Structure formats: structure tokens, C-alpha cells
mmCIF file of C-alpha atoms in Angstrom:
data_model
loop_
_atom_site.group_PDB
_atom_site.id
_atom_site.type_symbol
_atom_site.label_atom_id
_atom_site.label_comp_id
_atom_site.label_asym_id
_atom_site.label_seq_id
_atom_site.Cartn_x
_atom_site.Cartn_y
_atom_site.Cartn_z
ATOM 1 C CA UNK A 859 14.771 53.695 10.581
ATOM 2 C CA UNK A 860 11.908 52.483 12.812
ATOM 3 C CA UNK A 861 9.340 53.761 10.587
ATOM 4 C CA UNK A 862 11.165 51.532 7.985
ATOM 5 C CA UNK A 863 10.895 48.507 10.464
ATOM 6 C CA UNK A 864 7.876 48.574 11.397
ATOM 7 C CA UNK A 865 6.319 49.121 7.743
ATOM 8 C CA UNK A 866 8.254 45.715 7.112
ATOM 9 C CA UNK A 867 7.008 44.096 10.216
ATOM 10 C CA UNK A 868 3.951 44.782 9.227
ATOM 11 C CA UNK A 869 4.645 43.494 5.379
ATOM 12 C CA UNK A 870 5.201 40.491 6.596
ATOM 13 C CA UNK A 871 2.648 39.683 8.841
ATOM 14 C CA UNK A 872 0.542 40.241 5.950
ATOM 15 C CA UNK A 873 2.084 38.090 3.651
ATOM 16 C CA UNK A 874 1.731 35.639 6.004
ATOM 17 C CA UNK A 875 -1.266 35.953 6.687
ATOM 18 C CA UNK A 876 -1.759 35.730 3.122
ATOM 19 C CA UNK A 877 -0.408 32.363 2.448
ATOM 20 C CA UNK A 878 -2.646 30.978 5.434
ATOM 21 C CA UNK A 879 -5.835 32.378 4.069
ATOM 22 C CA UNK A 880 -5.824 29.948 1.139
ATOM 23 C CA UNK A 881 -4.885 26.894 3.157
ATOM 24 C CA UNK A 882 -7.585 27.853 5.752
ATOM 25 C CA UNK A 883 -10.147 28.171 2.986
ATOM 26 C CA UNK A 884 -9.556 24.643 1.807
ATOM 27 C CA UNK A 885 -9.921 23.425 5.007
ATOM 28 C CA UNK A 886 -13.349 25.554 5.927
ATOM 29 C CA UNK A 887 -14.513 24.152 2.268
ATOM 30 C CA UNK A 888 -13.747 20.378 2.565
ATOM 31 C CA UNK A 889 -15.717 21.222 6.185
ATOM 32 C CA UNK A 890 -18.290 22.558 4.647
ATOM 33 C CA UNK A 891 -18.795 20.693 1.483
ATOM 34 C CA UNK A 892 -17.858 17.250 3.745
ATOM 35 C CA UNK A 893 -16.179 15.443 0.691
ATOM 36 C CA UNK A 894 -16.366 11.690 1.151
ATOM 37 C CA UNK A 895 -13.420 9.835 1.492
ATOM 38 C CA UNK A 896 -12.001 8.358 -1.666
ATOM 39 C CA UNK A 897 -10.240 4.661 -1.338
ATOM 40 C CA UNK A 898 -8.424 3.683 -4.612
ATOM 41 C CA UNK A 899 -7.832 -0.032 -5.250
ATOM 42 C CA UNK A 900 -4.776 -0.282 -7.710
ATOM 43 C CA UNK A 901 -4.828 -3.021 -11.426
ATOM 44 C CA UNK A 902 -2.380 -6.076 -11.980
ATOM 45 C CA UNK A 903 1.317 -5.167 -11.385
ATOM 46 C CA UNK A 904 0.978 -1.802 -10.154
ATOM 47 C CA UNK A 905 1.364 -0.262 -6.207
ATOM 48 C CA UNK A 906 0.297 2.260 -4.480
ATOM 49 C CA UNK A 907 3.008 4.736 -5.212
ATOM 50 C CA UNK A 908 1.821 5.053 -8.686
ATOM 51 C CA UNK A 909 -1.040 6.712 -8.115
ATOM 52 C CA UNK A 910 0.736 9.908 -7.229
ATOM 53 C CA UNK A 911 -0.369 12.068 -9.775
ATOM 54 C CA UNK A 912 -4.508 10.668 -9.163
ATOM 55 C CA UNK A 913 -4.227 11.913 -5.593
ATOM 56 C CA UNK A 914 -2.916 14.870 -6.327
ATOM 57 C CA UNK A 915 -5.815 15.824 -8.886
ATOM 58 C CA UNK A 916 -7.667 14.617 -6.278
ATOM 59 C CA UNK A 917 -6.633 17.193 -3.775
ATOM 60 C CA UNK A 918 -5.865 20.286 -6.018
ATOM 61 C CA UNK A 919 -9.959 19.847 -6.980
ATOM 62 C CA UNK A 920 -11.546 18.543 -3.648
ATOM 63 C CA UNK A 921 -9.145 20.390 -0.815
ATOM 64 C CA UNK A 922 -9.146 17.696 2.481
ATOM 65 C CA UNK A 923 -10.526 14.892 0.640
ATOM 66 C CA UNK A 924 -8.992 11.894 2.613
ATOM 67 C CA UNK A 925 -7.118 9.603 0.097
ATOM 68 C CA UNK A 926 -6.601 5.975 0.635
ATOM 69 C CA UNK A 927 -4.444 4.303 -1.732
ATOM 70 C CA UNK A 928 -4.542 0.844 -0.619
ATOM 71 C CA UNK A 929 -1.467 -0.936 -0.396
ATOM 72 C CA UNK A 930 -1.878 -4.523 -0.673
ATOM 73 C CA UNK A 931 -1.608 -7.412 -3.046
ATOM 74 C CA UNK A 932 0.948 -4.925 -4.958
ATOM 75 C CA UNK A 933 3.845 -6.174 -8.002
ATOM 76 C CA UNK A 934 3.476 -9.672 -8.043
ATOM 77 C CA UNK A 935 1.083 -10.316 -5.563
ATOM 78 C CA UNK A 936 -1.872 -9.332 -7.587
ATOM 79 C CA UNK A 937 -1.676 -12.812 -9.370
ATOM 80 C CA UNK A 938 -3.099 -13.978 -6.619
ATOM 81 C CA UNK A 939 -6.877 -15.254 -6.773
ATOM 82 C CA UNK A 940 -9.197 -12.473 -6.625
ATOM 83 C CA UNK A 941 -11.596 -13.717 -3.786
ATOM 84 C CA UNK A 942 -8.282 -14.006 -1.383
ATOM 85 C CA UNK A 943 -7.588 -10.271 -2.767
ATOM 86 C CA UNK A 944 -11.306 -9.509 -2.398
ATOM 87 C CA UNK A 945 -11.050 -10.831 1.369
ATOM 88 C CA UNK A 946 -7.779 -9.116 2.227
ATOM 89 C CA UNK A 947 -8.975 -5.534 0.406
ATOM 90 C CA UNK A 948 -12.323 -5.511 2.336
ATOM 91 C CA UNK A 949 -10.474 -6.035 5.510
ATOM 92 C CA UNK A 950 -8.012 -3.007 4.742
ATOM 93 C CA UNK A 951 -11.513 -1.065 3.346
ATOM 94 C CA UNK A 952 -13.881 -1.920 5.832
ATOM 95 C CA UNK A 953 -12.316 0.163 9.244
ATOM 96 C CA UNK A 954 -12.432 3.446 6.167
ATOM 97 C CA UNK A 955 -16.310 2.747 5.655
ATOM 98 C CA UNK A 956 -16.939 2.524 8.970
ATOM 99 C CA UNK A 957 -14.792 6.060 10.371
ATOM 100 C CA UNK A 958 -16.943 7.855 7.185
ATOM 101 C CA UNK A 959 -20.752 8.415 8.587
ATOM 102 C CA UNK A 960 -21.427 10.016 5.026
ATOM 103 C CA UNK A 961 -19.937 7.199 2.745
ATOM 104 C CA UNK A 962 -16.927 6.552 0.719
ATOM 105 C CA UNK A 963 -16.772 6.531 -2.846
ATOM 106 C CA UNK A 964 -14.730 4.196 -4.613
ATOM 107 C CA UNK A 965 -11.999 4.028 -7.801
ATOM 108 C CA UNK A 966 -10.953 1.152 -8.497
ATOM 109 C CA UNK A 967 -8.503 1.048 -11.661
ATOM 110 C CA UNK A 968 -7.961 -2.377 -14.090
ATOM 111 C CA UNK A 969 -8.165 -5.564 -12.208
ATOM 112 C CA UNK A 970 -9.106 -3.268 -9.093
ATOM 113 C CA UNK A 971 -12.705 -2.786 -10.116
ATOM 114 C CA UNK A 972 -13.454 -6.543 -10.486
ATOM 115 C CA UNK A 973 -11.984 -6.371 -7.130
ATOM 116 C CA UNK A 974 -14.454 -3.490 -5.966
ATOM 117 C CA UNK A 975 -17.312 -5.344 -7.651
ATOM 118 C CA UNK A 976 -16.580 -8.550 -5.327
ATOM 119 C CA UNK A 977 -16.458 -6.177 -1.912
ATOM 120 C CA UNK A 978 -19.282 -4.198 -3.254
ATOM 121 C CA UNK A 979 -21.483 -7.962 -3.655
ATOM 122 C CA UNK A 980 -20.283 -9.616 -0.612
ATOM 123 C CA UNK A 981 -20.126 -6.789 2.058
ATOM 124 C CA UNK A 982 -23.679 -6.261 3.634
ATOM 125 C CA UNK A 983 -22.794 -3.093 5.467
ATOM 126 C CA UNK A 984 -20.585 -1.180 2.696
ATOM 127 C CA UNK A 985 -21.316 3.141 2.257
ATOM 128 C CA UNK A 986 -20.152 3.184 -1.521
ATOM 129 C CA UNK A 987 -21.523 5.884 -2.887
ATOM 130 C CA UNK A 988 -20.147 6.329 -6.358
ATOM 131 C CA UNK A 989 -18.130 2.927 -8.068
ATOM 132 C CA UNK A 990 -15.702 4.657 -10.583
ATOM 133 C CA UNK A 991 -14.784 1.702 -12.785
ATOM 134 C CA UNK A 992 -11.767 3.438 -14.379
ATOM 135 C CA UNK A 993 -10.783 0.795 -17.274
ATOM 136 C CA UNK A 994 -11.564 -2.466 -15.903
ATOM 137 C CA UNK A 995 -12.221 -5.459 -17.419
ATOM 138 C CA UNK A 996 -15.772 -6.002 -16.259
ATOM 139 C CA UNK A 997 -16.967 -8.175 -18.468
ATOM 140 C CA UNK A 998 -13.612 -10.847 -18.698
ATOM 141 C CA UNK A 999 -10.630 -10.519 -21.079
ATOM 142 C CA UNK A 1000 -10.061 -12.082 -24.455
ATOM 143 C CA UNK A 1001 -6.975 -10.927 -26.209
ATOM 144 C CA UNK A 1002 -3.118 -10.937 -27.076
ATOM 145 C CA UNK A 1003 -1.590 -7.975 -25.579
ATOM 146 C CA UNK A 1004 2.304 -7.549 -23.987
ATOM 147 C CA UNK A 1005 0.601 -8.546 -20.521
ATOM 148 C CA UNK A 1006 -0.920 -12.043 -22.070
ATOM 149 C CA UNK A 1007 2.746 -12.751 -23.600
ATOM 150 C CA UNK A 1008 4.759 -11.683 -20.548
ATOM 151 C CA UNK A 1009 2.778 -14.300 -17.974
ATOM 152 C CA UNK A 1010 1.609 -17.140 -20.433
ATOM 153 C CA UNK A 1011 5.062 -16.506 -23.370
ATOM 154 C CA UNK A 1012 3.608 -20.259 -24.347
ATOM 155 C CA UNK A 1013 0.225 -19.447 -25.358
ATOM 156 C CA UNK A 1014 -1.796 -17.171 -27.449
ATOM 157 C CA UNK A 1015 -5.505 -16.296 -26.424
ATOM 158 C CA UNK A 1016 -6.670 -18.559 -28.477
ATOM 159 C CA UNK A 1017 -5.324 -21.594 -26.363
ATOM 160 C CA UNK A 1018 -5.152 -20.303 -23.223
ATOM 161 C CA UNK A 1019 -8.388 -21.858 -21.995
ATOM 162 C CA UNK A 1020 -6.400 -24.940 -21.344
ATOM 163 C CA UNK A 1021 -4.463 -22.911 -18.710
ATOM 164 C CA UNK A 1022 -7.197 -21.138 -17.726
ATOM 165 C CA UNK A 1023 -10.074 -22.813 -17.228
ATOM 166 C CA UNK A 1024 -8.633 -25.412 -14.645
ATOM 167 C CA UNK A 1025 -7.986 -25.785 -10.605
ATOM 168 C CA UNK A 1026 -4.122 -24.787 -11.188
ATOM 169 C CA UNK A 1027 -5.320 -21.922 -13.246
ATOM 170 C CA UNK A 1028 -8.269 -20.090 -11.798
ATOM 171 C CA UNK A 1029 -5.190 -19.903 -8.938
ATOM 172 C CA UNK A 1030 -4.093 -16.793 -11.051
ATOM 173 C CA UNK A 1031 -6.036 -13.621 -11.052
ATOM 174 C CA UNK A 1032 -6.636 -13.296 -14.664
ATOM 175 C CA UNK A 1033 -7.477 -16.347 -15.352
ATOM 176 C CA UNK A 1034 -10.300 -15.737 -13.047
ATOM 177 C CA UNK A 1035 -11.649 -13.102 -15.386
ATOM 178 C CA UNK A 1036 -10.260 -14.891 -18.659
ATOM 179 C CA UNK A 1037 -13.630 -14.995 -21.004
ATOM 180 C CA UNK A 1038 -12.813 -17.008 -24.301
ATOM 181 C CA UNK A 1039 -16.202 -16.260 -26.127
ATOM 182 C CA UNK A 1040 -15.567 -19.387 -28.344
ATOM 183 C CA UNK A 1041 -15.526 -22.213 -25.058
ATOM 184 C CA UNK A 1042 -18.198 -20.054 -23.279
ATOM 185 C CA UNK A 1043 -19.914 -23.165 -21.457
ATOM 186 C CA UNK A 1044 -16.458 -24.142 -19.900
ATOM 187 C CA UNK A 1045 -15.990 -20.435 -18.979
ATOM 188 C CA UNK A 1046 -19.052 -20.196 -17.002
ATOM 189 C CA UNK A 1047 -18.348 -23.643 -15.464
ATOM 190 C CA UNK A 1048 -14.405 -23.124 -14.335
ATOM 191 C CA UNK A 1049 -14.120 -19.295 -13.913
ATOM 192 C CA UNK A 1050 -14.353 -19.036 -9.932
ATOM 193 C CA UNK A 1051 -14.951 -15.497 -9.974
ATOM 194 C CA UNK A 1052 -16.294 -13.591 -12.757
ATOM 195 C CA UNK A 1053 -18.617 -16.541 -14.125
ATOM 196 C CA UNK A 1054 -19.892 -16.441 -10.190
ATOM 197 C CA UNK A 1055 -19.964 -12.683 -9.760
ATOM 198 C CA UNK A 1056 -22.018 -12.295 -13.151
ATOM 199 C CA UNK A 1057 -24.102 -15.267 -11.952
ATOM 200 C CA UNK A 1058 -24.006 -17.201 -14.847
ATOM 201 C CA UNK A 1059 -24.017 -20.447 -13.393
ATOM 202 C CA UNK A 1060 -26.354 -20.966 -10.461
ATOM 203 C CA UNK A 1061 -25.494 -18.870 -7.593
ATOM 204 C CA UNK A 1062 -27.387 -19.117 -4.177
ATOM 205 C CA UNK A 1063 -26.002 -15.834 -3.257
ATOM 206 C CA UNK A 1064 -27.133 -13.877 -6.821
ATOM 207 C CA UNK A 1065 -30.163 -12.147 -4.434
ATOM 208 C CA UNK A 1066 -28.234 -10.933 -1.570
ATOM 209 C CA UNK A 1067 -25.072 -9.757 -3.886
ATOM 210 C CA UNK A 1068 -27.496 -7.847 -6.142
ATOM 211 C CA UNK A 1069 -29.134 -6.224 -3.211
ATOM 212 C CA UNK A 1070 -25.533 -5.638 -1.680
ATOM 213 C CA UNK A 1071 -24.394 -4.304 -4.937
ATOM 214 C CA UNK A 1072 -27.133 -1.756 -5.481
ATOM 215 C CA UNK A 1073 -26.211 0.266 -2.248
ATOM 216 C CA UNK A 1074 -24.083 2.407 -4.390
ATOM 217 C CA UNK A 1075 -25.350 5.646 -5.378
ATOM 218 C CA UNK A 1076 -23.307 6.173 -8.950
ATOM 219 C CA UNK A 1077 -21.866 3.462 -10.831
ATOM 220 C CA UNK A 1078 -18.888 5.740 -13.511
ATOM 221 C CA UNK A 1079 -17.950 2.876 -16.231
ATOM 222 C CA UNK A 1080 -14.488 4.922 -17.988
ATOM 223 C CA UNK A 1081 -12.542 3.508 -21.122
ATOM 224 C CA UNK A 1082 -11.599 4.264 -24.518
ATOM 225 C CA UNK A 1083 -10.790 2.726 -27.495
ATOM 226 C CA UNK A 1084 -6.786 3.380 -27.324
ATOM 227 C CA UNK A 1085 -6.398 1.455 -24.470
ATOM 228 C CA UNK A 1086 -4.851 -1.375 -26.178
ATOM 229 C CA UNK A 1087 -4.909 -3.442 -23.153
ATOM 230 C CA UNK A 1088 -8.776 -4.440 -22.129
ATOM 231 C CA UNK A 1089 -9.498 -6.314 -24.813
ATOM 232 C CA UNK A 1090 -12.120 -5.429 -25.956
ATOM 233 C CA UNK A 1091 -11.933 -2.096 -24.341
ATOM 234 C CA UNK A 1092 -15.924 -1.817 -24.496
ATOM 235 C CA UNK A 1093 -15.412 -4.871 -21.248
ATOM 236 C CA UNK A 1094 -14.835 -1.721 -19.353
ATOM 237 C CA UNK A 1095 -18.350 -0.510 -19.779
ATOM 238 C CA UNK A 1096 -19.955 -3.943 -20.228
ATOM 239 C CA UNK A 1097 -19.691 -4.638 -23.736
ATOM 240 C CA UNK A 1098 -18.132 -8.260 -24.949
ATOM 241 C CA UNK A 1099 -17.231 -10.443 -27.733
ATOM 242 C CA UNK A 1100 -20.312 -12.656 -29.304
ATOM 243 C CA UNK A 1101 -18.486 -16.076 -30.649
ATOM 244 C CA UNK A 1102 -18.024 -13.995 -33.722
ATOM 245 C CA UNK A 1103 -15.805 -12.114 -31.954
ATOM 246 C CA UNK A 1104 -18.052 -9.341 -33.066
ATOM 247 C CA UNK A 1105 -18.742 -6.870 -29.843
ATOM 248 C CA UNK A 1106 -22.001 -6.620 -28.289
ATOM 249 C CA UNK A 1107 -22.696 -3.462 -26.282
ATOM 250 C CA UNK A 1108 -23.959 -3.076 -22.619
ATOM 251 C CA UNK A 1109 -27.566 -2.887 -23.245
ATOM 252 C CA UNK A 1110 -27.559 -5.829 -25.624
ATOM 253 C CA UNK A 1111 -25.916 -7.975 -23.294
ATOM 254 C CA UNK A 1112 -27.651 -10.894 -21.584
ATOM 255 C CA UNK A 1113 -26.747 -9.533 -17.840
ATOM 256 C CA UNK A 1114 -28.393 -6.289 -18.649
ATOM 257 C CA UNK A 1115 -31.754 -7.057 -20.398
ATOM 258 C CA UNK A 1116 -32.093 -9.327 -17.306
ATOM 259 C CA UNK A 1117 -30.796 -7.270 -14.758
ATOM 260 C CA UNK A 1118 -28.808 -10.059 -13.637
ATOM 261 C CA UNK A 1119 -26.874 -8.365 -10.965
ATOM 262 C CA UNK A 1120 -28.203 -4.551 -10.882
ATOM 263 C CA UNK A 1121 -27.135 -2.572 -14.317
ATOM 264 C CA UNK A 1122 -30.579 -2.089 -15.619
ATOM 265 C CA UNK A 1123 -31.978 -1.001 -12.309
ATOM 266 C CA UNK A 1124 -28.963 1.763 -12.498
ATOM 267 C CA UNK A 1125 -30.039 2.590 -15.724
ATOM 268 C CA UNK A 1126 -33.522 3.164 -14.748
ATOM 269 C CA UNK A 1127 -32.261 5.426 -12.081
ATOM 270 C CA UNK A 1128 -30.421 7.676 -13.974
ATOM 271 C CA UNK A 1129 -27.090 5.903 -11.721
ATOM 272 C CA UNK A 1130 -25.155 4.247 -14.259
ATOM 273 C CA UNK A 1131 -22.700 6.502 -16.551
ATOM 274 C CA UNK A 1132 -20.595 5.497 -18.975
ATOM 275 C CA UNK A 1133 -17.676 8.136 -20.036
ATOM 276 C CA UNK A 1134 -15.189 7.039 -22.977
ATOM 277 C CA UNK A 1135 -11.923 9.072 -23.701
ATOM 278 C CA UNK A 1136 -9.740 8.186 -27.089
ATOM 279 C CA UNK A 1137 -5.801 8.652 -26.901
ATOM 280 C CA UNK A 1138 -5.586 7.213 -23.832
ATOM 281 C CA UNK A 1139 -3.299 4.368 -23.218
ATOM 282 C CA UNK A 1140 -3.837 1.711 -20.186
ATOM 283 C CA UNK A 1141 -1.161 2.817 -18.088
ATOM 284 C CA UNK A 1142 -2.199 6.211 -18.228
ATOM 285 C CA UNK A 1143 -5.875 6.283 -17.437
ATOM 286 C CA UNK A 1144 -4.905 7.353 -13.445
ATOM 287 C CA UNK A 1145 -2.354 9.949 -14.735
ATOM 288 C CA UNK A 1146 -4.366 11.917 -17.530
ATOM 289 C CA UNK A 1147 -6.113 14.499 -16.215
ATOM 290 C CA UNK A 1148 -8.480 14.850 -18.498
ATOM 291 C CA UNK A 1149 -9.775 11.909 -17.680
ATOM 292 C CA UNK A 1150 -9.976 13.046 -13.842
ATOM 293 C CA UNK A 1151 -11.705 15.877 -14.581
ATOM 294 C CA UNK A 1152 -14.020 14.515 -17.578
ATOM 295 C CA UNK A 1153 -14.849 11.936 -15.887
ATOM 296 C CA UNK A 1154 -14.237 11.546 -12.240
ATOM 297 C CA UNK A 1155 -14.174 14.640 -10.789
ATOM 298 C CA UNK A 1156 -17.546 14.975 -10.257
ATOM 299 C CA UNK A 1157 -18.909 12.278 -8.648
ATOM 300 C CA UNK A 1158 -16.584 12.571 -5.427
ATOM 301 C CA UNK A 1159 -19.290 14.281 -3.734
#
């Protein structure tokens, strides 16, 4: 009977000691390896809480990483004009940056990485080391999809420059990023924010924000040609309509041959990465995980 006991006794102990092994590990690891916070800055419509599954992938492949989903601007809010969101982000950002002696890296998903792209310009001091642009539209939107009819039911894109490109207008965020390729010169006259943050209209800050901008280490440009929402989807890696509505890549684009803000000098690096995936939907790009571990997995070091 005691012998029994103590065999179990000692069973257990074991087993426990079992389970901790694997949860002191991670811990010893993430020590070790010193993974760099990650601070995710969520799209139009969407919260915090649906980045669940990201964080978790997150985790599970970096043990310890310190996740910051940023909650601010969330549902309805994130019609608001992206320099106010660009203001109140960095605030919420900034205290991260300055806790993390080794950096942050960023992923900034939809609208989100225009946002990151305005912190990443305007904040002197930032520690980004790798930008994951995970399907944004970085350079502007042109097209009729469910989220063009659900805010504007009146107009099609082919009319919504009217909206758009005026003072009541550039008051919502996608109208600051709204790039009709067939009235280009009153694009880059009325857009407040995209038109200023590509500099193309004079900008007395273009020096300082491309100096600012090329801090970061890695700059991850994801989408894919399913996305069915960035339109077109190659605006997540740079690519946009001509007034042919024909689409001209990246390295044929006007902002890269003259390394307008920074994207040729991260070419010349070996810093700027472009990843595509097919079969992936927009509302699924922070859910798929083989996406995460194509693509973003690893550059959170």
C-alpha cells in the first residue's frame, strides 16, 4: 500500500514537472532569442478582437513575443481622417517603442498600413524594424467592391471623385487614399494624405519623412490576386492603374524610379520583399496561416 503511494507520488511529480518543462522552455527561448515586440494596427471596420487567430500564430511560433493589438479608432471610427488616426495610433505606439531597447516590428493590416506608413514618416524617434504591409492599399484605391457600395450606395468609382476629392470628403478615411487614375491632377491636389505621404505635390517635409521612413530594417509588402477588395490588389505592393486602367508594377512606377520616399533605396538593400498568396480573400489575410508563416513569420526577429 505505501509502496503503491509513493510510486504515484512520485508519478505525479513527474508529470508535473513535465508540463512545466515546455512552458519554461518558451520562456528561456523568447529570453534568449529576445523577440521584438509586435504592435498590430487593425483595416477599416475591424477591432482588435479580430485578430485572435494572428496572435495566436504569433505565439505558438515566437513563445513570449509581446502582442499589442491596438485598440483604437475601431467599427466606425476608422472613417475618421487618417492623420487624426495617425496622431492618436502613434500616441498609443509610441510608450511600446520606447519600453523595447531592441525595436518593435510592425503589421499593420488594410487601411492600417497607410496608417503605419504616416507614424513611420512623421515619428523621428520610431525602432521599426520590419513594416509588414499585410494587404494594404499603398498606392490609393480605385474600384467597386461591397465596401465602396455600402458607404457611398449613390456612387460608383467612377464618380466618386466628386465626393472625394473635396474638404467634406477628404474628412473620411478612404477618401484620403481614393486614387481615380483618370482625374489624377485633382487627386494629387485634394487627397490630404496619400497625395502628401507619396509627395506628389510639393511637400516641405518629403526629406525628413524619407529619412524617418528608412529607419526600418524590412519593409514585407503581402497580397494576392483573390483579394477582391484592394483594387487593384498589386496597390498592396506598389503597383497602380495608368489612365488606361492598365496596371503598372512597383518598379515601373514614378515613386520608385525616383525614390521618392525610400522604396528603391530598400531595394538596393536587399530590405524590401514582396510575398503574394492566391485564394486568399481580404478578410482573411490575418486568419490564414499560410500566409503567417509564408510570409510573416520570419521577419519577427
Amino acid at each position: 500500500m505505501g509502496r503503491s503511494y509513493f510510486a504515484n507520488s512520485s508519478s505525479k511529480r513527474r508529470g508535473a514537472t513535465g508540463l512545466l518543462w515546455p512552458l519554461l522552455g518558451a520562456s528561456l527561448w523568447a529570453a534568449v532569442i529576445g523577440y521584438k515586440p509586435v504592435i498590430i494596427v487593425h483595416g477599416l471596420f475591424d477591432s482588435s478582437g479580430d485578430f485572435v487567430n494572428l496572435k495566436r500564430f504569433i505565439n505558438e511560433s515566437h513563445p513570449g513575443t509581446n502582442v499589442s493589438v491596438i485598440d483604437l479608432f475601431d467599427r466606425s471610427a476608422s472613417l475618421q481622417p487618417l492623420w487624426k488616426q495617425v496622431e492618436g495610433f502613434k500616441a498609443a505606439i509610441y510608450p511600446i517603442m520606447q519600453n523595447a531597447e531592441d525595436g518593435v516590428n510592425f503589421i499593420c493590416y488594410s487601411q492600417g498600413g497607410l496608417i503605419c506608413r504616416g507614424i513611420l514618416a512623421t515619428l523621428p524617434g520610431h525602432n521599426v524594424h520590419s513594416f509588414i504591409s499585410l494587404s494594404s492599399p499603398q498606392a490609393g484605391q480605385y474600384g467597386d467592391t461591397d465596401y465602396l457600395k455600402y458607404l457611398f450606395p449613390q456612387f460608383v468609382k467612377s464618380n466618386l471623385y466628386h465626393l472625394c476629392y473635396t474638404s467634406v470628403g477628404q474628412r473620411i478615411s478612404i477618401c484620403n487614399y481614393w486614387n481615380d487614375p483618370h482625374h489624377r491632377d485633382l487627386y494629387v491636389n485634394s487627397s490630404d494624405y496619400l497625395a502628401l505621404l507619396n509627395s506628389e505635390r510639393p511637400n516641405p517635409n518629403t526629406t525628413e519623412w524619407k529619412g524617418n521612413f528608412l529607419k526600418i530594417k524590412k519593409l514585407v509588402l503581402i497580397g494576392g490576386p483573390d483579394d477582391g477588395v484592394i483594387t487593384p490588389w498589386q496597390s498592396s505592393q506598389f503597383g497602380f492603374y495608368d489612365d488606361n486602367e492598365t496596371v503598372v508594377e512597383m518598379q515601373h512606377q514614378y515613386l520608385y524610379l525616383k525614390d521618392v520616399f525610400g522604396l528603391k533605396t530598400l531595394a538596393a538593400r536587399g530590405d524590401l520583399i514582396l510575398c503574394s498568396v492566391a485564394g486568399v480573400e481580404h478578410v482573411w489575410w490575418h486568419s490564414n496561416e499560410t500566409v503567417f508563416h509564408t510570409c510573416i513569420e520570419k521577419w519577427l526577429v
